[in-house]
Amino acid sequence: DTAVSQTPKYLVTQMGNDKSIKCEQNLGHDTMYWYKQDSKKFLKIMFSYNNKELIINETVPNRFSPKSPDKAHLNLHINSLELGDSAVYFCASSPRRSSGVLQETQYFGPGTRLLVL
Amino acid sequence: QQPVQSPQAVILREGEDAVINCSSSKALYSVHWYRQKHGEAPVFLMILLKGGEQKGHEKISASFNEKKQQSSLYLTASQLSYSGTYFCGTSKTGPGNQFYFGTGTSLTVIP
């Protein structure tokens, strides 16, 4: 009964390919996020999605697109993968976002380790 | 926009104390603290919302200064299980609300 789950755990692919990472949360949370953690362990938010409101970090290339079929799922699609996309991608969720800012605990998935060759 | 943490890394012996600082040039709406063990996901520790707030228990606690530009995490009588990378995080108000993690502090506790 994992709270936030991601698949796959590991993803190795060639440059130029298109891939997806899936995320599901069974906590009933309203807001979901995608983070990228690079080799230096810097964690950067990519997207947050709340009641159909998508907030995008302006530094994220448009090759990355989140897709939410319902409140419990937020998938990440990546087109034309590049070497620099290699990183660990974390999905997270929180109960809600109050007054436009994050006041709640975020629960993280186990991460997807992406390696682009 | 990204909070700066200090120190970058610290090595402690079991039982020693440590302080991790998180600083910003602008007032923060809130401060969140997370710990990430190697190969695992970040795990929530605590949130501070008010200037002057102190929170936590005797072993791990945090403070948020009055101007809300600095937070400190206090680890007392460290245990081996405290090892990991500690991140502070903060929200930004206004258009394009975002959440920023700090630069991280690697803490290693040795026997």
Coordinates of C-alpha atoms in Angstrom, one line a residue:
Chain A
D1 CA 0.0 0.0 0.0
T2 CA 2.7 2.4 -1.1
A3 CA 1.5 6.0 -0.8
V4 CA 3.3 7.5 -3.8
S5 CA 4.5 5.0 -6.5
Q6 CA 6.5 5.5 -9.6
T7 CA 7.3 3.3 -12.6
P8 CA 9.7 2.4 -13.8
K9 CA 12.3 2.5 -11.1
Y10 CA 15.1 2.4 -13.7
L11 CA 15.0 3.7 -17.3
V12 CA 18.0 3.4 -19.7
T13 CA 17.4 4.7 -23.2
Q14 CA 19.1 6.1 -26.2
M15 CA 19.4 9.8 -27.0
G16 CA 16.5 11.0 -29.2
N17 CA 13.9 8.5 -27.8
D18 CA 10.6 9.5 -26.2
K19 CA 9.8 8.0 -22.8
S20 CA 7.2 8.3 -20.0
I21 CA 7.4 7.9 -16.3
K22 CA 4.2 7.2 -14.4
C23 CA 3.2 8.4 -10.9
E24 CA 0.3 7.4 -8.7
Q25 CA -0.7 8.5 -5.3
N26 CA -3.3 6.8 -3.1
L27 CA -3.4 9.5 -0.4
G28 CA -6.3 11.5 -1.8
H29 CA -4.0 14.5 -2.2
D30 CA -5.0 17.5 -4.4
T31 CA -1.5 18.5 -5.6
M32 CA 1.2 16.5 -7.4
Y33 CA 4.7 17.5 -8.4
W34 CA 7.6 16.4 -10.5
Y35 CA 11.2 17.1 -9.3
K36 CA 14.5 16.5 -11.0
Q37 CA 17.6 15.6 -8.9
D38 CA 20.9 15.9 -10.8
S39 CA 24.2 14.2 -10.1
K40 CA 25.1 17.0 -7.6
K41 CA 21.9 16.2 -5.7
F42 CA 20.3 19.5 -6.4
L43 CA 16.5 19.1 -6.3
K44 CA 14.5 21.3 -8.7
I45 CA 10.8 21.5 -9.1
M46 CA 9.7 20.9 -12.7
F47 CA 5.9 21.1 -12.4
S48 CA 3.1 21.3 -9.9
Y49 CA -0.5 20.3 -10.8
N50 CA -3.5 21.2 -8.6
N51 CA -7.1 20.8 -9.7
K52 CA -6.2 21.1 -13.3
E53 CA -4.0 24.1 -12.7
L54 CA -0.5 23.4 -14.1
I55 CA 2.4 25.5 -12.9
I56 CA 5.5 25.1 -14.9
N57 CA 9.0 26.0 -13.9
E58 CA 10.2 28.3 -16.6
T59 CA 13.5 26.6 -16.8
V60 CA 12.0 23.3 -17.9
P61 CA 12.4 22.6 -21.7
N62 CA 9.1 22.1 -23.5
R63 CA 10.3 18.5 -24.4
F64 CA 8.9 17.7 -20.9
S65 CA 5.2 17.5 -20.5
P66 CA 3.1 16.4 -17.5
K67 CA -0.2 14.6 -18.1
S68 CA -2.8 14.0 -15.5
P69 CA -5.6 11.6 -16.4
D70 CA -7.1 12.0 -12.9
K71 CA -6.3 13.5 -9.5
A72 CA -4.4 10.4 -8.4
H73 CA -2.0 10.3 -11.4
L74 CA 0.6 12.6 -12.9
N75 CA 2.7 11.2 -15.6
L76 CA 5.8 12.8 -17.1
H77 CA 6.4 12.5 -20.9
I78 CA 9.8 13.4 -22.3
N79 CA 10.4 13.8 -26.0
S80 CA 13.7 13.7 -27.8
L81 CA 15.8 12.7 -24.8
E82 CA 19.2 14.3 -24.3
L83 CA 22.2 13.3 -22.4
G84 CA 21.6 16.1 -19.9
D85 CA 18.2 14.6 -19.0
S86 CA 20.0 11.8 -17.1
A87 CA 18.9 12.3 -13.5
V88 CA 16.6 10.9 -10.8
Y89 CA 13.0 12.1 -11.2
F90 CA 10.8 12.2 -8.2
C91 CA 7.1 12.5 -8.1
A92 CA 5.5 14.0 -4.9
S93 CA 2.1 14.9 -3.6
S94 CA 0.7 17.2 -0.9
P95 CA -2.8 17.5 0.5
R96 CA -3.4 21.0 -0.9
R97 CA -1.8 24.3 -1.6
S98 CA -3.2 27.0 0.5
S99 CA -3.2 30.7 -0.5
G100 CA -1.1 29.8 -3.5
V101 CA 1.9 28.5 -1.6
L102 CA 3.0 25.2 -0.2
Q103 CA 2.2 24.8 3.5
E104 CA 1.8 21.1 3.5
T105 CA 4.0 18.1 3.8
Q106 CA 5.1 16.6 0.5
Y107 CA 5.2 12.9 0.2
F108 CA 7.8 11.6 -2.3
G109 CA 7.8 8.6 -4.5
P110 CA 10.8 6.3 -4.6
G111 CA 12.3 8.0 -7.7
T112 CA 13.0 7.0 -11.3
R113 CA 16.6 6.8 -12.3
L114 CA 16.9 7.8 -15.9
L115 CA 20.1 7.3 -17.9
V116 CA 20.3 8.6 -21.4
L117 CA 23.1 7.0 -23.5
Chain B
Q1 CA 15.7 32.1 -5.3
Q2 CA 17.3 28.9 -4.0
P3 CA 18.0 29.0 -0.3
V4 CA 21.7 28.5 0.6
Q5 CA 22.6 25.9 3.2
S6 CA 25.7 25.7 5.4
P7 CA 27.8 23.8 5.9
Q8 CA 27.9 21.8 2.7
A9 CA 29.0 18.7 4.5
V10 CA 29.7 17.7 8.1
I11 CA 31.0 14.5 9.7
L12 CA 30.1 13.8 13.3
R13 CA 30.8 11.1 15.8
E14 CA 27.8 9.4 17.4
G15 CA 26.5 11.6 20.3
E16 CA 27.8 14.9 18.9
D17 CA 25.6 17.8 18.0
A18 CA 25.2 19.6 14.6
V19 CA 23.5 22.7 13.3
I20 CA 22.5 23.2 9.7
N21 CA 21.6 26.6 8.5
C22 CA 19.4 27.7 5.6
S23 CA 19.5 31.3 4.5
S24 CA 17.7 33.5 2.0
S25 CA 18.3 37.1 0.8
K26 CA 14.5 37.6 0.9
A27 CA 11.9 36.8 3.5
L28 CA 10.6 33.3 3.2
Y29 CA 6.9 32.4 3.4
S30 CA 7.7 29.1 5.1
V31 CA 10.6 26.7 5.7
H32 CA 10.4 23.0 5.2
W33 CA 13.1 20.5 6.3
Y34 CA 13.6 17.1 4.6
R35 CA 16.2 14.4 5.0
Q36 CA 17.3 12.2 2.1
K37 CA 19.2 9.0 2.7
H38 CA 21.4 7.7 0.0
G39 CA 19.4 6.1 -2.9
E40 CA 16.1 7.0 -1.3
A41 CA 13.4 9.7 -1.6
P42 CA 13.4 12.8 0.6
V43 CA 11.4 12.4 3.8
F44 CA 9.6 15.3 5.5
L45 CA 10.9 16.4 8.9
M46 CA 9.0 19.6 9.8
I47 CA 7.5 22.9 8.6
L48 CA 7.9 26.3 10.1
L49 CA 5.5 29.1 9.1
K50 CA 6.0 31.9 11.6
G51 CA 8.9 34.2 12.4
G52 CA 10.4 33.3 15.7
E53 CA 8.9 29.8 15.6
Q54 CA 10.7 26.8 17.1
K55 CA 9.6 23.3 16.5
G56 CA 10.6 19.7 16.9
H57 CA 11.6 17.5 19.8
E58 CA 14.7 17.2 21.9
K59 CA 16.7 15.3 19.3
I60 CA 15.8 17.1 16.1
S61 CA 14.4 20.6 16.2
A62 CA 14.4 23.7 14.0
S63 CA 14.0 27.5 14.4
F64 CA 12.9 30.3 12.0
N65 CA 14.2 33.7 12.8
E66 CA 12.0 36.8 13.3
K67 CA 12.8 38.2 9.9
K68 CA 12.0 34.9 8.2
Q69 CA 15.2 34.9 6.3
Q70 CA 17.1 32.1 8.1
S71 CA 16.2 28.8 9.6
S72 CA 18.4 26.4 11.5
L73 CA 18.1 22.6 12.0
Y74 CA 19.5 21.3 15.3
L75 CA 20.5 17.7 15.6
T76 CA 21.3 16.7 19.2
A77 CA 23.2 13.6 20.3
S78 CA 23.4 12.3 16.8
Q79 CA 22.8 8.7 15.9
L80 CA 24.0 6.7 13.0
S81 CA 20.5 6.9 11.5
Y82 CA 20.8 10.6 11.2
S83 CA 23.2 10.3 8.3
G84 CA 21.9 11.6 5.0
T85 CA 21.5 14.8 3.1
Y86 CA 19.4 17.5 4.7
F87 CA 17.4 20.0 2.6
C88 CA 15.5 23.1 3.5
G89 CA 12.8 24.2 1.2
T90 CA 10.7 27.3 0.8
S91 CA 7.7 28.6 -1.1
K92 CA 7.6 31.8 -3.2
T93 CA 4.4 33.8 -3.4
G94 CA 3.1 35.5 -6.5
P95 CA 2.7 34.4 -10.1
G96 CA 4.2 31.1 -10.9
N97 CA 4.2 29.9 -7.3
Q98 CA 7.1 27.6 -6.8
F99 CA 8.9 25.5 -4.2
Y100 CA 12.6 25.7 -3.9
F101 CA 14.9 23.3 -2.2
G102 CA 18.1 24.5 -0.7
T103 CA 21.6 23.5 -1.7
G104 CA 21.7 20.5 0.7
T105 CA 23.9 19.5 3.6
S106 CA 25.5 16.1 3.7
L107 CA 25.7 14.8 7.2
T108 CA 27.6 11.6 8.1
V109 CA 27.6 10.1 11.5
I110 CA 30.4 7.7 12.3
P111 CA 30.7 5.3 15.3

